[in-house]
Amino acid sequence: MRNILAHIPQKQKKSFASELKSIWLAPDDKVARERANALMAKYESRYPQAIKLSLI
C-alpha cells in the first residue's frame, strides 16, 4: 500500500487509502470488483501510476 500511496498527493492520501482499504475489506469478490472499478474511474486520469500499481 505504501508503494501505491507514494504516487498520491498528501491532501488526497487519506481518502484514497480509505477507498483502497474498503476494496480489501469487501465482503465478497463482486463488491470488491465494484469498488475497484469505482476507484479506477475516479482516480485513473489524475493518478495513473497509483492505479497501475494497485492492479498488480
GROMACS .gro file of N, CA and C in nm:
model
  168
    1MET      N    1   0.082  -0.118   0.000
    1MET     CA    2   0.000   0.000   0.000
    1MET      C    3   0.087   0.125   0.000
    2ARG      N    4   0.202   0.120   0.065
    2ARG     CA    5   0.290   0.237   0.065
    2ARG      C    6   0.335   0.274  -0.076
    3ASN      N    7   0.364   0.173  -0.157
    3ASN     CA    8   0.406   0.200  -0.294
    3ASN      C    9   0.298   0.273  -0.372
    4ILE      N   10   0.174   0.234  -0.349
    4ILE     CA   11   0.062   0.298  -0.418
    4ILE      C   12   0.046   0.441  -0.367
    5LEU      N   13   0.046   0.458  -0.236
    5LEU     CA   14   0.023   0.590  -0.177
    5LEU      C   15   0.137   0.688  -0.205
    6ALA      N   16   0.253   0.638  -0.241
    6ALA     CA   17   0.365   0.726  -0.274
    6ALA      C   18   0.335   0.810  -0.398
    7HIS      N   19   0.238   0.767  -0.478
    7HIS     CA   20   0.203   0.837  -0.601
    7HIS      C   21   0.079   0.926  -0.584
    8ILE      N   22   0.033   0.941  -0.461
    8ILE     CA   23  -0.085   1.022  -0.432
    8ILE      C   24  -0.041   1.144  -0.353
    9PRO      N   25  -0.090   1.264  -0.389
    9PRO     CA   26  -0.056   1.384  -0.312
    9PRO      C   27  -0.105   1.373  -0.168
   10GLN      N   28  -0.034   1.437  -0.078
   10GLN     CA   29  -0.064   1.430   0.065
   10GLN      C   30  -0.210   1.462   0.095
   11LYS      N   31  -0.266   1.561   0.029
   11LYS     CA   32  -0.404   1.603   0.054
   11LYS      C   33  -0.505   1.494   0.021
   12GLN      N   34  -0.472   1.405  -0.070
   12GLN     CA   35  -0.564   1.301  -0.115
   12GLN      C   36  -0.539   1.165  -0.051
   13LYS      N   37  -0.428   1.150   0.019
   13LYS     CA   38  -0.389   1.018   0.070
   13LYS      C   39  -0.493   0.955   0.161
   14LYS      N   40  -0.549   1.033   0.251
   14LYS     CA   41  -0.643   0.976   0.348
   14LYS      C   42  -0.767   0.919   0.278
   15SER      N   43  -0.825   0.994   0.188
   15SER     CA   44  -0.946   0.944   0.121
   15SER      C   45  -0.913   0.830   0.025
   16PHE      N   46  -0.801   0.841  -0.046
   16PHE     CA   47  -0.762   0.733  -0.137
   16PHE      C   48  -0.735   0.605  -0.059
   17ALA      N   49  -0.662   0.615   0.051
   17ALA     CA   50  -0.630   0.497   0.132
   17ALA      C   51  -0.757   0.435   0.188
   18SER      N   52  -0.851   0.518   0.228
   18SER     CA   53  -0.977   0.467   0.281
   18SER      C   54  -1.054   0.389   0.174
   19GLU      N   55  -1.059   0.442   0.054
   19GLU     CA   56  -1.127   0.373  -0.055
   19GLU      C   57  -1.055   0.243  -0.093
   20LEU      N   58  -0.924   0.248  -0.093
   20LEU     CA   59  -0.845   0.129  -0.125
   20LEU      C   60  -0.867   0.021  -0.019
   21LYS      N   61  -0.868   0.061   0.106
   21LYS     CA   62  -0.891  -0.034   0.215
   21LYS      C   63  -1.029  -0.097   0.205
   22SER      N   64  -1.127  -0.019   0.163
   22SER     CA   65  -1.263  -0.073   0.152
   22SER      C   66  -1.270  -0.184   0.047
   23ILE      N   67  -1.182  -0.179  -0.052
   23ILE     CA   68  -1.177  -0.286  -0.152
   23ILE      C   69  -1.127  -0.414  -0.086
   24TRP      N   70  -1.018  -0.402  -0.011
   24TRP     CA   71  -0.960  -0.519   0.053
   24TRP      C   72  -1.051  -0.579   0.160
   25LEU      N   73  -1.135  -0.495   0.221
   25LEU     CA   74  -1.224  -0.543   0.327
   25LEU      C   75  -1.364  -0.575   0.277
   26ALA      N   76  -1.382  -0.577   0.148
   26ALA     CA   77  -1.514  -0.605   0.091
   26ALA      C   78  -1.560  -0.745   0.132
   27PRO      N   79  -1.690  -0.761   0.151
   27PRO     CA   80  -1.742  -0.890   0.196
   27PRO      C   81  -1.732  -1.003   0.093
   28ASP      N   82  -1.726  -0.967  -0.035
   28ASP     CA   83  -1.713  -1.071  -0.138
   28ASP      C   84  -1.647  -1.012  -0.262
   29ASP      N   85  -1.616  -1.099  -0.357
   29ASP     CA   86  -1.545  -1.058  -0.479
   29ASP      C   87  -1.624  -0.958  -0.562
   30LYS      N   88  -1.754  -0.977  -0.569
   30LYS     CA   89  -1.836  -0.888  -0.651
   30LYS      C   90  -1.830  -0.745  -0.599
   31VAL      N   91  -1.844  -0.728  -0.470
   31VAL     CA   92  -1.838  -0.595  -0.409
   31VAL      C   93  -1.698  -0.537  -0.425
   32ALA      N   94  -1.596  -0.619  -0.408
   32ALA     CA   95  -1.458  -0.572  -0.424
   32ALA      C   96  -1.433  -0.522  -0.565
   33ARG      N   97  -1.482  -0.594  -0.664
   33ARG     CA   98  -1.464  -0.552  -0.804
   33ARG      C   99  -1.539  -0.422  -0.833
   34GLU      N  100  -1.659  -0.409  -0.779
   34GLU     CA  101  -1.736  -0.285  -0.798
   34GLU      C  102  -1.662  -0.166  -0.738
   35ARG      N  103  -1.609  -0.185  -0.618
   35ARG     CA  104  -1.535  -0.077  -0.551
   35ARG      C  105  -1.406  -0.046  -0.626
   36ALA      N  106  -1.338  -0.148  -0.675
   36ALA     CA  107  -1.215  -0.127  -0.751
   36ALA      C  108  -1.243  -0.050  -0.880
   37ASN      N  109  -1.350  -0.086  -0.948
   37ASN     CA  110  -1.386  -0.015  -1.071
   37ASN      C  111  -1.420   0.130  -1.042
   38ALA      N  112  -1.489   0.155  -0.932
   38ALA     CA  113  -1.523   0.293  -0.895
   38ALA      C  114  -1.397   0.373  -0.862
   39LEU      N  115  -1.304   0.311  -0.792
   39LEU     CA  116  -1.178   0.378  -0.758
   39LEU      C  117  -1.100   0.411  -0.884
   40MET      N  118  -1.092   0.315  -0.976
   40MET     CA  119  -1.020   0.339  -1.102
   40MET      C  120  -1.084   0.451  -1.182
   41ALA      N  121  -1.214   0.451  -1.191
   41ALA     CA  122  -1.283   0.555  -1.268
   41ALA      C  123  -1.260   0.693  -1.206
   42LYS      N  124  -1.257   0.698  -1.075
   42LYS     CA  125  -1.243   0.825  -1.005
   42LYS      C  126  -1.102   0.883  -1.015
   43TYR      N  127  -1.000   0.797  -1.005
   43TYR     CA  128  -0.863   0.846  -0.992
   43TYR      C  129  -0.770   0.819  -1.110
   44GLU      N  130  -0.811   0.738  -1.205
   44GLU     CA  131  -0.720   0.695  -1.312
   44GLU      C  132  -0.661   0.812  -1.391
   45SER      N  133  -0.740   0.910  -1.421
   45SER     CA  134  -0.689   1.022  -1.501
   45SER      C  135  -0.594   1.111  -1.421
   46ARG      N  136  -0.614   1.120  -1.290
   46ARG     CA  137  -0.529   1.206  -1.207
   46ARG      C  138  -0.403   1.135  -1.158
   47TYR      N  139  -0.415   1.007  -1.124
   47TYR     CA  140  -0.303   0.934  -1.065
   47TYR      C  141  -0.285   0.798  -1.134
   48PRO      N  142  -0.248   0.799  -1.261
   48PRO     CA  143  -0.240   0.673  -1.337
   48PRO      C  144  -0.137   0.574  -1.280
   49GLN      N  145  -0.027   0.624  -1.228
   49GLN     CA  146   0.076   0.533  -1.175
   49GLN      C  147   0.024   0.460  -1.051
   50ALA      N  148  -0.049   0.528  -0.966
   50ALA     CA  149  -0.105   0.464  -0.847
   50ALA      C  150  -0.206   0.357  -0.886
   51ILE      N  151  -0.289   0.387  -0.985
   51ILE     CA  152  -0.388   0.290  -1.031
   51ILE      C  153  -0.318   0.169  -1.093
   52LYS      N  154  -0.214   0.194  -1.170
   52LYS     CA  155  -0.138   0.085  -1.232
   52LYS      C  156  -0.080  -0.007  -1.124
   53LEU      N  157  -0.025   0.049  -1.019
   53LEU     CA  158   0.032  -0.031  -0.911
   53LEU      C  159  -0.075  -0.108  -0.834
   54SER      N  160  -0.192  -0.049  -0.820
   54SER     CA  161  -0.298  -0.117  -0.744
   54SER      C  162  -0.354  -0.237  -0.819
   55LEU      N  163  -0.330  -0.244  -0.949
   55LEU     CA  164  -0.381  -0.355  -1.029
   55LEU      C  165  -0.286  -0.474  -1.034
   56ILE      N  166  -0.166  -0.456  -0.985
   56ILE     CA  167  -0.065  -0.562  -0.990
   56ILE      C  168  -0.098  -0.672  -0.893
   0.00000   0.00000   0.00000
